Amino acid sequence: MTPATSFSFEFFPPKTDAAEQALWQSVSVLAPFRPDFVSVTYGAGGTTRARTHDCVTRLENEFGLKTAAHLTCVSASKEDVNKVVDDYIASGIDHIVALRGDMPDFAPYEPHPEGYQSTVELVAALRARGVSNISVSAYPEKHPDSPSIEHDLALLRAKAEAGATRAITQFCFDDAALLRFRDQLDAEKLAIDVLPGIMPTTNFVGAFRMAEKCGAHVPDHLRARFEGLEEDLVARRDVALAVALEQCDRLLRAGFHGIHIYTLNQAEFASQLMTELKG
């Protein structure tokens, strides 16, 4: 197994007491792996702003983890967004994941009339307010709302020129797509650190359904490996772990230096994966 030089975890803020208990149990299990950073998502339309802030500050202060706070443009004025940013800076949070974000109920995107009109504008504003560690999204298989991969690459370049320091990809099951994306970045001489997003999960039915909604291709050979395992959790876990390890190994051997793990707030499987990767 080729070792990763960096790795990070993504969590999402809980909506119920039971989910909150599960989150912090997961954090307790994964914190000893000492990730380079962890990130906390932001609900559609900024609906989890307070919970995201609470999670971020607790991860930093109680668990000692370098934490990145997701921040979106939608449904908020510049004044509101700037207040969130200033609160993070005052709390010692110096890493922001700057995103366009989704509208509530996944309605067509409309920028707030008094808000930041794009991720590029948000990144520039973060820089101006003193945030030096800014991650942005990248889409190896094209954003669902984008007219082309070329448009996505141009947007990523604009985000880098505005001050973004790192790009985290949409979760991707297709290694060929990630490698094509890497080659396109090289061809465009687009110099930004890229972390491929990996979603290790035993719930392959749900993951594949999510992939379809996000425009992420699921290769036939991957579907075939899970075929007939719907009722066999043990076999499903074995296959899921093997699939995730193989993907990480291929990507690291191909030149990616780190991995970003979408944990889905589930510690057991991510812990198994990290044990193998760190070994």
One Martini backbone bead per residue (centre of mass of N, CA, C, O) as a GRO file, in nm:
protein
  279
    1MET     BB    1   0.092   0.039   0.026
    2THR     BB    2   0.060   0.363  -0.047
    3PRO     BB    3   0.137   0.635   0.115
    4ALA     BB    4   0.006   0.909   0.255
    5THR     BB    5   0.086   1.251   0.309
    6SER     BB    6  -0.231   1.307   0.317
    7PHE     BB    7  -0.530   1.363   0.526
    8SER     BB    8  -0.897   1.376   0.539
    9PHE     BB    9  -1.209   1.483   0.691
   10GLU     BB   10  -1.569   1.454   0.669
   11PHE     BB   11  -1.837   1.632   0.819
   12PHE     BB   12  -2.166   1.659   0.966
   13PRO     BB   13  -2.410   1.818   1.107
   14PRO     BB   14  -2.637   1.759   1.338
   15LYS     BB   15  -3.011   1.715   1.388
   16THR     BB   16  -2.981   1.518   1.635
   17ASP     BB   17  -2.905   1.362   1.923
   18ALA     BB   18  -2.816   1.095   1.795
   19ALA     BB   19  -2.631   1.222   1.579
   20GLU     BB   20  -2.443   1.363   1.778
   21GLN     BB   21  -2.337   1.113   1.918
   22ALA     BB   22  -2.222   0.982   1.661
   23LEU     BB   23  -2.023   1.199   1.584
   24TRP     BB   24  -1.841   1.202   1.849
   25GLN     BB   25  -1.767   0.909   1.824
   26SER     BB   26  -1.625   0.933   1.553
   27VAL     BB   27  -1.415   1.141   1.636
   28SER     BB   28  -1.281   0.969   1.860
   29VAL     BB   29  -1.182   0.748   1.658
   30LEU     BB   30  -1.030   0.948   1.435
   31ALA     BB   31  -0.835   1.149   1.582
   32PRO     BB   32  -0.574   0.957   1.626
   33PHE     BB   33  -0.486   0.994   1.312
   34ARG     BB   34  -0.413   1.285   1.252
   35PRO     BB   35  -0.519   1.485   1.058
   36ASP     BB   36  -0.466   1.761   0.873
   37PHE     BB   37  -0.786   1.772   0.842
   38VAL     BB   38  -1.117   1.895   0.899
   39SER     BB   39  -1.459   1.900   0.788
   40VAL     BB   40  -1.761   2.112   0.773
   41THR     BB   41  -2.065   2.135   0.673
   42TYR     BB   42  -2.328   2.299   0.473
   43GLY     BB   43  -2.632   2.362   0.435
   44ALA     BB   44  -2.880   2.429   0.252
   45GLY     BB   45  -2.887   2.770   0.263
   46GLY     BB   46  -2.746   2.769   0.558
   47THR     BB   47  -2.908   2.575   0.776
   48THR     BB   48  -2.619   2.500   0.957
   49ARG     BB   49  -2.451   2.734   1.073
   50ALA     BB   50  -2.450   2.692   1.384
   51ARG     BB   51  -2.365   2.391   1.384
   52THR     BB   52  -2.106   2.428   1.232
   53HIS     BB   53  -1.969   2.617   1.433
   54ASP     BB   54  -1.979   2.426   1.678
   55CYS     BB   55  -1.816   2.197   1.553
   56VAL     BB   56  -1.558   2.348   1.481
   57THR     BB   57  -1.482   2.450   1.768
   58ARG     BB   58  -1.474   2.170   1.903
   59LEU     BB   59  -1.259   2.037   1.726
   60GLU     BB   60  -1.041   2.239   1.804
   61ASN     BB   61  -1.065   2.263   2.130
   62GLU     BB   62  -1.115   1.953   2.220
   63PHE     BB   63  -0.944   1.781   1.979
   64GLY     BB   64  -0.715   1.936   1.813
   65LEU     BB   65  -0.830   2.003   1.523
   66LYS     BB   66  -0.791   2.088   1.214
   67THR     BB   67  -1.039   2.320   1.084
   68ALA     BB   68  -1.292   2.330   0.831
   69ALA     BB   69  -1.519   2.568   0.708
   70HIS     BB   70  -1.803   2.582   0.558
   71LEU     BB   71  -1.894   2.815   0.282
   72THR     BB   72  -2.164   3.006   0.145
   73CYS     BB   73  -2.358   3.214  -0.078
   74VAL     BB   74  -2.633   3.137  -0.014
   75SER     BB   75  -2.883   3.305   0.154
   76ALA     BB   76  -2.670   3.561   0.177
   77SER     BB   77  -2.518   3.823   0.273
   78LYS     BB   78  -2.227   3.979   0.302
   79GLU     BB   79  -2.265   4.053   0.597
   80ASP     BB   80  -2.324   3.767   0.700
   81VAL     BB   81  -2.068   3.630   0.598
   82ASN     BB   82  -1.862   3.816   0.740
   83LYS     BB   83  -1.951   3.743   1.024
   84VAL     BB   84  -1.870   3.449   1.012
   85VAL     BB   85  -1.574   3.493   0.948
   86ASP     BB   86  -1.505   3.664   1.200
   87ASP     BB   87  -1.578   3.443   1.403
   88TYR     BB   88  -1.365   3.243   1.312
   89ILE     BB   89  -1.116   3.416   1.353
   90ALA     BB   90  -1.173   3.464   1.661
   91SER     BB   91  -1.156   3.130   1.700
   92GLY     BB   92  -0.899   3.031   1.509
   93ILE     BB   93  -1.010   3.000   1.219
   94ASP     BB   94  -0.808   2.942   0.898
   95HIS     BB   95  -1.024   2.745   0.741
   96ILE     BB   96  -1.190   2.755   0.423
   97VAL     BB   97  -1.476   2.631   0.246
   98ALA     BB   98  -1.548   2.751  -0.068
   99LEU     BB   99  -1.893   2.790  -0.180
  100ARG     BB  100  -2.180   2.813  -0.340
  101GLY     BB  101  -2.407   2.609  -0.316
  102ASP     BB  102  -2.734   2.520  -0.215
  103MET     BB  103  -3.051   2.524  -0.249
  104PRO     BB  104  -3.337   2.491  -0.127
  105ASP     BB  105  -3.460   2.198  -0.251
  106PHE     BB  106  -3.285   2.219  -0.515
  107ALA     BB  107  -3.300   2.470  -0.651
  108PRO     BB  108  -3.226   2.692  -0.858
  109TYR     BB  109  -2.975   2.901  -0.885
  110GLU     BB  110  -2.956   3.202  -0.670
  111PRO     BB  111  -2.834   3.485  -0.603
  112HIS     BB  112  -2.793   3.706  -0.377
  113PRO     BB  113  -2.852   4.042  -0.407
  114GLU     BB  114  -2.636   4.092  -0.139
  115GLY     BB  115  -2.429   3.888  -0.238
  116TYR     BB  116  -2.227   3.659  -0.340
  117GLN     BB  117  -2.208   3.558  -0.684
  118SER     BB  118  -1.945   3.378  -0.622
  119THR     BB  119  -1.675   3.195  -0.544
  120VAL     BB  120  -1.465   3.394  -0.639
  121GLU     BB  121  -1.569   3.630  -0.466
  122LEU     BB  122  -1.540   3.482  -0.195
  123VAL     BB  123  -1.239   3.429  -0.201
  124ALA     BB  124  -1.149   3.726  -0.220
  125ALA     BB  125  -1.283   3.808   0.049
  126LEU     BB  126  -1.124   3.622   0.234
  127ARG     BB  127  -0.851   3.741   0.173
  128ALA     BB  128  -0.922   4.035   0.262
  129ARG     BB  129  -0.988   3.915   0.570
  130GLY     BB  130  -0.728   3.695   0.622
  131VAL     BB  131  -0.762   3.434   0.463
  132SER     BB  132  -0.514   3.174   0.370
  133ASN     BB  133  -0.702   2.904   0.394
  134ILE     BB  134  -0.840   2.784   0.082
  135SER     BB  135  -1.101   2.588  -0.017
  136VAL     BB  136  -1.224   2.402  -0.300
  137SER     BB  137  -1.396   2.284  -0.561
  138ALA     BB  138  -1.405   1.979  -0.770
  139TYR     BB  139  -1.484   1.829  -1.114
  140PRO     BB  140  -1.403   1.549  -1.289
  141GLU     BB  141  -1.732   1.516  -1.413
  142LYS     BB  142  -1.882   1.758  -1.380
  143HIS     BB  143  -2.099   1.977  -1.312
  144PRO     BB  144  -2.438   1.965  -1.329
  145ASP     BB  145  -2.446   2.295  -1.414
  146SER     BB  146  -2.242   2.250  -1.636
  147PRO     BB  147  -2.147   2.269  -1.976
  148SER     BB  148  -1.835   2.190  -1.895
  149ILE     BB  149  -1.514   2.103  -1.818
  150GLU     BB  150  -1.390   2.370  -1.919
  151HIS     BB  151  -1.553   2.548  -1.732
  152ASP     BB  152  -1.445   2.425  -1.469
  153LEU     BB  153  -1.147   2.494  -1.517
  154ALA     BB  154  -1.183   2.800  -1.535
  155LEU     BB  155  -1.301   2.828  -1.250
  156LEU     BB  156  -1.061   2.710  -1.097
  157ARG     BB  157  -0.862   2.922  -1.189
  158ALA     BB  158  -1.012   3.165  -1.067
  159LYS     BB  159  -0.994   3.064  -0.775
  160ALA     BB  160  -0.686   3.057  -0.762
  161GLU     BB  161  -0.641   3.361  -0.838
  162ALA     BB  162  -0.813   3.459  -0.579
  163GLY     BB  163  -0.673   3.232  -0.340
  164ALA     BB  164  -0.674   2.943  -0.367
  165THR     BB  165  -0.499   2.641  -0.223
  166ARG     BB  166  -0.737   2.421  -0.265
  167ALA     BB  167  -0.873   2.107  -0.394
  168ILE     BB  168  -1.184   1.929  -0.367
  169THR     BB  169  -1.334   1.658  -0.467
  170GLN     BB  170  -1.567   1.501  -0.574
  171PHE     BB  171  -1.687   1.222  -0.542
  172CYS     BB  172  -1.516   0.919  -0.676
  173PHE     BB  173  -1.527   0.598  -0.860
  174ASP     BB  174  -1.349   0.702  -1.113
  175ASP     BB  175  -1.025   0.690  -1.186
  176ALA     BB  176  -1.013   0.790  -1.480
  177ALA     BB  177  -1.132   1.069  -1.417
  178LEU     BB  178  -0.909   1.164  -1.224
  179LEU     BB  179  -0.673   1.132  -1.427
  180ARG     BB  180  -0.781   1.323  -1.641
  181PHE     BB  181  -0.791   1.566  -1.456
  182ARG     BB  182  -0.493   1.579  -1.394
  183ASP     BB  183  -0.405   1.614  -1.695
  184GLN     BB  184  -0.561   1.878  -1.741
  185LEU     BB  185  -0.411   2.046  -1.533
  186ASP     BB  186  -0.135   2.013  -1.663
  187ALA     BB  187  -0.209   2.126  -1.947
  188GLU     BB  188  -0.310   2.409  -1.805
  189LYS     BB  189  -0.123   2.492  -1.573
  190LEU     BB  190  -0.280   2.416  -1.294
  191ALA     BB  191  -0.177   2.537  -0.979
  192ILE     BB  192  -0.324   2.305  -0.757
  193ASP     BB  193  -0.413   2.148  -0.489
  194VAL     BB  194  -0.528   1.799  -0.499
  195LEU     BB  195  -0.805   1.626  -0.350
  196PRO     BB  196  -0.938   1.328  -0.345
  197GLY     BB  197  -1.263   1.204  -0.318
  198ILE     BB  198  -1.372   0.962  -0.074
  199MET     BB  199  -1.639   0.697  -0.043
  200PRO     BB  200  -1.664   0.492   0.218
  201THR     BB  201  -1.910   0.220   0.183
  202THR     BB  202  -2.169  -0.019   0.253
  203ASN     BB  203  -2.392   0.172   0.113
  204PHE     BB  204  -2.413   0.131  -0.212
  205VAL     BB  205  -2.695   0.213  -0.293
  206GLY     BB  206  -2.685   0.505  -0.182
  207ALA     BB  207  -2.421   0.592  -0.324
  208PHE     BB  208  -2.517   0.546  -0.618
  209ARG     BB  209  -2.757   0.737  -0.601
  210MET     BB  210  -2.590   0.989  -0.539
  211ALA     BB  211  -2.417   0.979  -0.793
  212GLU     BB  212  -2.643   1.027  -0.998
  213LYS     BB  213  -2.720   1.314  -0.889
  214CYS     BB  214  -2.402   1.419  -0.930
  215GLY     BB  215  -2.262   1.282  -1.192
  216ALA     BB  216  -2.136   1.005  -1.095
  217HIS     BB  217  -1.959   0.749  -1.202
  218VAL     BB  218  -2.029   0.390  -1.219
  219PRO     BB  219  -1.867   0.126  -1.270
  220ASP     BB  220  -1.940  -0.189  -1.365
  221HIS     BB  221  -1.722  -0.340  -1.193
  222LEU     BB  222  -1.833  -0.225  -0.926
  223ARG     BB  223  -2.119  -0.329  -0.929
  224ALA     BB  224  -2.039  -0.633  -0.952
  225ARG     BB  225  -1.907  -0.662  -0.662
  226PHE     BB  226  -2.209  -0.608  -0.519
  227GLU     BB  227  -2.356  -0.828  -0.631
  228GLY     BB  228  -2.576  -0.992  -0.402
  229LEU     BB  229  -2.510  -0.813  -0.107
  230GLU     BB  230  -2.761  -0.684   0.038
  231GLU     BB  231  -2.778  -0.930   0.283
  232ASP     BB  232  -2.441  -0.909   0.321
  233LEU     BB  233  -2.257  -0.739   0.537
  234VAL     BB  234  -1.981  -0.875   0.554
  235ALA     BB  235  -1.920  -0.883   0.250
  236ARG     BB  236  -1.961  -0.581   0.205
  237ARG     BB  237  -1.729  -0.485   0.383
  238ASP     BB  238  -1.500  -0.628   0.235
  239VAL     BB  239  -1.546  -0.499  -0.041
  240ALA     BB  240  -1.540  -0.200   0.041
  241LEU     BB  241  -1.251  -0.201   0.151
  242ALA     BB  242  -1.108  -0.300  -0.102
  243VAL     BB  243  -1.201  -0.073  -0.289
  244ALA     BB  244  -1.081   0.167  -0.129
  245LEU     BB  245  -0.787   0.071  -0.123
  246GLU     BB  246  -0.744   0.050  -0.426
  247GLN     BB  247  -0.804   0.342  -0.494
  248CYS     BB  248  -0.591   0.477  -0.319
  249ASP     BB  249  -0.346   0.334  -0.439
  250ARG     BB  250  -0.379   0.428  -0.733
  251LEU     BB  251  -0.369   0.735  -0.675
  252LEU     BB  252  -0.093   0.745  -0.531
  253ARG     BB  253   0.068   0.613  -0.766
  254ALA     BB  254  -0.029   0.852  -0.973
  255GLY     BB  255   0.042   1.128  -0.762
  256PHE     BB  256  -0.125   1.156  -0.535
  257HIS     BB  257  -0.074   1.281  -0.190
  258GLY     BB  258  -0.389   1.256  -0.113
  259ILE     BB  259  -0.688   1.222   0.107
  260HIS     BB  260  -1.049   1.261   0.102
  261ILE     BB  261  -1.288   1.172   0.355
  262TYR     BB  262  -1.616   1.067   0.340
  263THR     BB  263  -1.769   0.960   0.634
  264LEU     BB  264  -2.077   1.001   0.722
  265ASN     BB  265  -2.027   0.970   1.038
  266GLN     BB  266  -1.848   0.693   1.003
  267ALA     BB  267  -1.599   0.523   1.175
  268GLU     BB  268  -1.537   0.223   1.123
  269PHE     BB  269  -1.461   0.227   0.820
  270ALA     BB  270  -1.257   0.461   0.825
  271SER     BB  271  -1.068   0.322   1.028
  272GLN     BB  272  -0.992   0.080   0.857
  273LEU     BB  273  -0.872   0.239   0.627
  274MET     BB  274  -0.656   0.396   0.793
  275THR     BB  275  -0.500   0.155   0.900
  276GLU     BB  276  -0.401   0.070   0.618
  277LEU     BB  277  -0.276   0.341   0.520
  278LYS     BB  278  -0.076   0.375   0.771
  279GLY     BB  279   0.066   0.082   0.733
   0.00000   0.00000   0.00000
